[in-house]
Amino acid sequence: MDDKPTTIDGYGSESVSKVTSTCLYVATKLTGLLKDIVIVGGLAPALLVDQQTLPWGMSPHAGTMDLDMGLSLALFNEQRYRELSERLRRAGLKPSVNRTGNQTRQTWTTSFESGPVTLDFLIAPSSSDEQGGGLRNLEPDFAAFIVHGLQFAFQDRRQVTLTGRTPVGEQASRDVWVCGPGAFTVLKALAFGDRGEGKDAYDLFYVWQGLGIEEVAQHIETLGDSPLIAQALGVLKRDFTLHDGIGPSRAAEFMGDRSDDAIKADVVSLAEDLLARL
């Protein structure tokens, strides 16, 4: 978790394949619960933008090192999280252990021979009192990150079919829910505003390029009015509309060359177009 690569060279097709395979495996174990789970975070761009029919000039997505699973409040209201955690345990997953030897209850890990993949569990606040970045404690070894705006991922989501082999070599196919491009843009903009990571800027740029600004804008419009959406658009205006702003610069840096004016110009153009359409 703390050692994620800072440039695209640290990722690759193998990382996306491993996390996607893990996602498929987990989906086969949670089939009856999948309507209350949505994939967000770094795997979403590779699922939203068809990697087999990429627009001209686009490369495959860089990948991700972990699987972010957004959980609906309904799972907790009905205490079905107990079934979720029990199924994960039976599938061989368990809470991760950090460098100090303590369990990280909101992050679980696999134990496949192909190498571990971490799963982060996320949930929207259930009241105005809950602070983003905190934890919702569920069981002694199970918790979820509280993420403001995660509710948008359940408003704007699309079903994607995963087909392939699980990490243990099984052939399988499952439909999973992935946050749509509008919700993804809002969540990633908020994340960038909080931590300023180049990977977040790259992921935004990738989805905008791959799906087109018109589609992204249409999906954002379906989310309605919310201070969080205004906040996200404010981050894009502040950080992504200047050629040497931190959004374009960090996207270019992640892609290998901070001084690449062509990448920075493309990022600015797409951000300006999105803001103008909204």
Coordinates of C-alpha atoms in Angstrom, one line a residue:
M1 CA 0.0 0.0 0.0
D2 CA 2.8 2.4 0.9
D3 CA 5.1 1.4 -2.0
K4 CA 2.9 2.1 -5.0
P5 CA 5.0 3.1 -8.1
T6 CA 5.1 6.8 -8.9
T7 CA 5.5 6.4 -12.6
I8 CA 3.9 4.2 -15.3
D9 CA 7.1 2.2 -15.6
G10 CA 6.3 0.6 -12.2
Y11 CA 3.0 -0.8 -13.5
G12 CA 2.2 -2.9 -16.6
S13 CA 0.0 -5.5 -18.2
E14 CA 0.9 -8.0 -15.6
S15 CA -0.4 -5.9 -12.7
V16 CA -3.7 -5.3 -14.5
S17 CA -4.1 -8.9 -15.3
K18 CA -3.4 -10.0 -11.8
V19 CA -5.8 -7.6 -10.2
T20 CA -8.5 -8.4 -12.8
S21 CA -8.1 -12.1 -12.2
T22 CA -8.4 -11.5 -8.5
C23 CA -11.5 -9.5 -9.1
L24 CA -13.0 -12.3 -11.1
Y25 CA -12.2 -14.8 -8.4
V26 CA -13.7 -12.7 -5.7
A27 CA -16.8 -12.2 -7.9
T28 CA -17.3 -16.0 -8.2
K29 CA -17.3 -16.1 -4.4
L30 CA -19.7 -13.2 -3.9
T31 CA -22.1 -13.6 -6.8
G32 CA -25.2 -13.2 -4.6
L33 CA -23.9 -10.0 -3.1
L34 CA -22.5 -8.3 -6.2
K35 CA -25.4 -5.9 -6.6
D36 CA -24.2 -4.2 -3.4
I37 CA -20.6 -4.0 -4.5
V38 CA -19.1 -1.6 -7.1
I39 CA -15.5 -1.5 -8.3
V40 CA -13.9 1.9 -7.9
G41 CA -10.3 3.1 -7.9
G42 CA -7.4 2.1 -10.1
L43 CA -8.9 -0.9 -11.9
A44 CA -12.0 1.1 -13.0
P45 CA -10.3 2.8 -16.1
A46 CA -9.2 -0.5 -17.5
L47 CA -12.8 -1.8 -17.2
L48 CA -14.6 1.4 -18.4
V49 CA -12.4 1.8 -21.5
D50 CA -12.4 -1.3 -23.6
Q51 CA -8.8 -2.5 -23.7
Q52 CA -9.5 -4.5 -26.9
T53 CA -10.8 -1.5 -29.0
L54 CA -8.8 1.5 -27.8
P55 CA -9.1 4.8 -29.7
W56 CA -6.2 5.5 -32.0
G57 CA -3.1 6.5 -30.2
M58 CA -4.1 5.3 -26.8
S59 CA -2.0 2.7 -25.0
P60 CA -3.4 0.0 -22.6
H61 CA -4.1 1.3 -19.1
A62 CA -1.1 1.3 -16.8
G63 CA -2.8 -1.0 -14.3
T64 CA -3.2 -1.0 -10.5
M65 CA -1.7 -2.7 -7.5
D66 CA -4.9 -3.2 -5.6
L67 CA -8.7 -3.8 -5.9
D68 CA -11.0 -1.1 -4.4
M69 CA -14.4 -2.4 -3.6
G70 CA -17.2 0.1 -2.8
L71 CA -19.8 -1.4 -0.5
S72 CA -23.4 -0.2 -0.3
L73 CA -25.0 1.0 2.9
A74 CA -27.6 -1.7 2.4
L75 CA -25.1 -4.4 3.3
F76 CA -24.6 -2.8 6.7
N77 CA -28.2 -1.8 7.4
E78 CA -29.2 -5.5 7.0
Q79 CA -26.0 -6.8 8.6
R80 CA -25.2 -8.8 5.4
Y81 CA -21.6 -7.7 5.9
R82 CA -21.3 -10.8 8.1
E83 CA -22.0 -13.0 5.1
L84 CA -19.6 -10.9 3.0
S85 CA -16.7 -11.3 5.5
E86 CA -17.4 -15.0 6.0
R87 CA -17.3 -15.7 2.3
L88 CA -14.1 -13.8 1.9
R89 CA -12.5 -15.8 4.7
R90 CA -13.6 -19.1 3.1
A91 CA -12.2 -17.9 -0.2
G92 CA -8.8 -17.6 1.5
L93 CA -8.6 -13.9 2.1
K94 CA -7.6 -12.3 5.4
P95 CA -6.8 -8.9 6.8
S96 CA -3.4 -7.5 5.8
V97 CA -0.7 -6.8 8.3
N98 CA 1.2 -3.5 8.2
R99 CA 4.9 -2.8 8.8
T100 CA 4.4 -2.6 12.6
G101 CA 2.7 -6.0 12.7
N102 CA -0.8 -4.7 13.2
Q103 CA -3.9 -5.9 11.2
T104 CA -5.3 -3.4 8.7
R105 CA -9.0 -4.4 9.0
Q106 CA -10.1 -2.3 6.0
T107 CA -7.5 -3.9 3.7
W108 CA -7.5 -7.6 3.1
T109 CA -5.1 -9.7 1.0
T110 CA -5.0 -12.8 -1.1
S111 CA -2.5 -15.6 -0.7
F112 CA -2.2 -17.0 -4.3
E113 CA 1.1 -18.4 -5.6
S114 CA 0.9 -15.7 -8.3
G115 CA 1.5 -13.1 -5.6
P116 CA -0.7 -11.2 -3.2
V117 CA -3.3 -8.6 -4.2
T118 CA -4.8 -6.3 -1.6
L119 CA -8.5 -5.4 -1.4
D120 CA -9.6 -2.1 0.1
F121 CA -13.2 -1.8 1.3
L122 CA -14.9 1.5 1.0
I123 CA -18.2 2.9 2.1
A124 CA -20.1 6.2 2.0
P125 CA -20.9 8.1 5.2
S126 CA -24.2 7.0 6.8
S127 CA -24.6 10.4 8.5
S128 CA -23.2 13.9 8.4
D129 CA -21.2 13.1 11.6
E130 CA -18.9 10.6 9.9
Q131 CA -15.6 12.0 8.6
G132 CA -14.1 11.0 5.3
G133 CA -10.9 9.0 5.8
G134 CA -12.1 7.4 9.0
L135 CA -13.1 3.8 9.4
R136 CA -16.5 2.1 9.8
N137 CA -15.8 -0.8 12.2
L138 CA -17.9 -3.9 11.5
E139 CA -16.2 -6.8 13.1
P140 CA -13.0 -7.2 15.1
D141 CA -11.0 -7.9 11.9
F142 CA -13.3 -6.2 9.3
A143 CA -13.8 -2.5 8.6
A144 CA -14.3 -0.1 5.6
F145 CA -12.8 3.3 4.7
I146 CA -15.4 6.1 4.9
V147 CA -15.3 7.9 1.5
H148 CA -17.3 11.0 0.8
G149 CA -19.0 10.7 -2.6
L150 CA -18.9 6.9 -2.8
Q151 CA -22.7 7.0 -3.1
F152 CA -22.3 8.4 -6.6
A153 CA -20.7 5.1 -7.7
F154 CA -24.0 3.4 -7.0
Q155 CA -25.9 6.1 -8.9
D156 CA -23.7 6.1 -11.9
R157 CA -22.4 2.5 -12.6
R158 CA -22.3 0.1 -15.4
Q159 CA -22.1 -3.7 -15.6
V160 CA -19.0 -5.2 -17.1
T161 CA -18.4 -8.9 -17.9
L162 CA -15.1 -10.4 -16.7
T163 CA -14.1 -13.5 -18.5
G164 CA -10.8 -15.4 -18.0
R165 CA -8.9 -17.4 -15.5
T166 CA -8.9 -16.9 -11.8
P167 CA -5.5 -16.9 -9.9
V168 CA -6.0 -20.6 -9.3
G169 CA -6.4 -21.4 -13.0
E170 CA -10.2 -21.8 -13.2
Q171 CA -12.0 -20.5 -16.3
A172 CA -14.9 -18.3 -15.3
S173 CA -17.2 -15.4 -16.3
R174 CA -19.0 -13.0 -14.1
D175 CA -20.8 -9.6 -14.4
V176 CA -19.5 -7.0 -12.0
W177 CA -20.5 -3.4 -11.3
V178 CA -18.0 -0.7 -12.1
C179 CA -18.5 3.0 -11.2
G180 CA -19.4 5.0 -14.3
P181 CA -17.3 7.7 -15.8
G182 CA -19.2 10.5 -14.1
A183 CA -18.8 9.0 -10.6
F184 CA -15.3 8.1 -11.4
T185 CA -14.4 11.6 -12.4
V186 CA -15.9 13.1 -9.2
L187 CA -14.3 10.6 -6.9
K188 CA -10.8 10.9 -8.6
A189 CA -11.0 14.7 -8.6
L190 CA -11.8 14.7 -4.9
A191 CA -8.9 12.2 -4.3
F192 CA -6.5 14.4 -6.3
G193 CA -7.6 17.4 -4.4
D194 CA -6.8 15.6 -1.2
R195 CA -3.5 13.9 -2.1
G196 CA -2.3 15.3 -5.4
E197 CA -1.1 11.9 -6.8
G198 CA 0.1 11.7 -10.4
K199 CA -1.6 8.3 -10.8
D200 CA -5.0 10.0 -10.0
A201 CA -4.3 12.7 -12.6
Y202 CA -3.4 10.0 -15.2
D203 CA -6.5 7.9 -14.4
L204 CA -8.7 11.0 -15.0
F205 CA -6.9 11.8 -18.3
Y206 CA -7.2 8.1 -19.4
V207 CA -11.0 7.9 -18.9
W208 CA -11.6 11.3 -20.5
Q209 CA -9.5 10.3 -23.5
G210 CA -11.0 6.8 -23.8
L211 CA -14.7 7.6 -23.5
G212 CA -14.8 11.2 -24.6
I213 CA -15.8 14.3 -22.7
E214 CA -19.4 14.3 -23.9
E215 CA -20.1 10.9 -22.3
V216 CA -18.3 11.8 -19.1
A217 CA -20.3 15.1 -18.8
Q218 CA -23.6 13.4 -19.4
H219 CA -22.9 10.9 -16.6
I220 CA -21.9 13.7 -14.2
E221 CA -25.1 15.5 -15.0
T222 CA -27.1 12.4 -13.9
L223 CA -25.7 12.8 -10.4
G224 CA -27.7 15.9 -9.7
D225 CA -26.7 18.8 -7.5
S226 CA -24.3 18.2 -4.6
P227 CA -21.7 20.3 -2.8
L228 CA -19.3 17.4 -3.4
I229 CA -19.7 17.6 -7.1
A230 CA -19.1 21.3 -7.0
Q231 CA -16.0 20.6 -4.9
A232 CA -14.8 18.1 -7.5
L233 CA -15.3 20.5 -10.4
G234 CA -13.6 23.2 -8.4
V235 CA -10.5 20.9 -8.1
L236 CA -10.5 20.4 -11.8
K237 CA -10.8 24.1 -12.5
R238 CA -8.0 25.0 -10.0
D239 CA -5.6 22.2 -10.8
F240 CA -6.2 21.0 -14.4
T241 CA -6.8 24.2 -16.5
L242 CA -3.3 25.7 -16.4
H243 CA -0.6 24.3 -18.7
D244 CA 1.9 24.0 -15.9
G245 CA -0.8 23.3 -13.2
I246 CA -0.3 20.4 -10.9
G247 CA -2.9 18.2 -12.7
P248 CA -1.3 18.3 -16.2
S249 CA 2.2 18.3 -14.8
R250 CA 1.7 15.3 -12.6
A251 CA -0.1 13.3 -15.3
A252 CA 2.8 13.9 -17.6
E253 CA 5.3 13.1 -14.9
F254 CA 3.5 9.8 -14.2
M255 CA 3.6 9.0 -17.9
G256 CA 7.3 9.5 -18.0
D257 CA 8.2 13.1 -18.8
R258 CA 7.0 16.0 -16.6
S259 CA 8.0 18.5 -19.4
D260 CA 5.9 16.8 -22.1
D261 CA 4.0 19.8 -23.4
A262 CA 1.8 17.7 -25.7
I263 CA 0.4 15.6 -22.8
K264 CA -0.1 18.7 -20.6
A265 CA -1.9 20.5 -23.4
D266 CA -4.2 17.5 -24.0
V267 CA -5.0 17.3 -20.3
V268 CA -5.9 21.0 -20.1
S269 CA -8.0 20.8 -23.3
L270 CA -10.1 17.9 -22.0
A271 CA -10.5 19.5 -18.5
E272 CA -11.6 22.8 -20.1
D273 CA -14.0 21.0 -22.4
L274 CA -15.6 19.1 -19.5
L275 CA -16.0 22.2 -17.4
A276 CA -17.5 24.1 -20.3
R277 CA -20.1 21.4 -21.0
L278 CA -21.1 21.4 -17.3

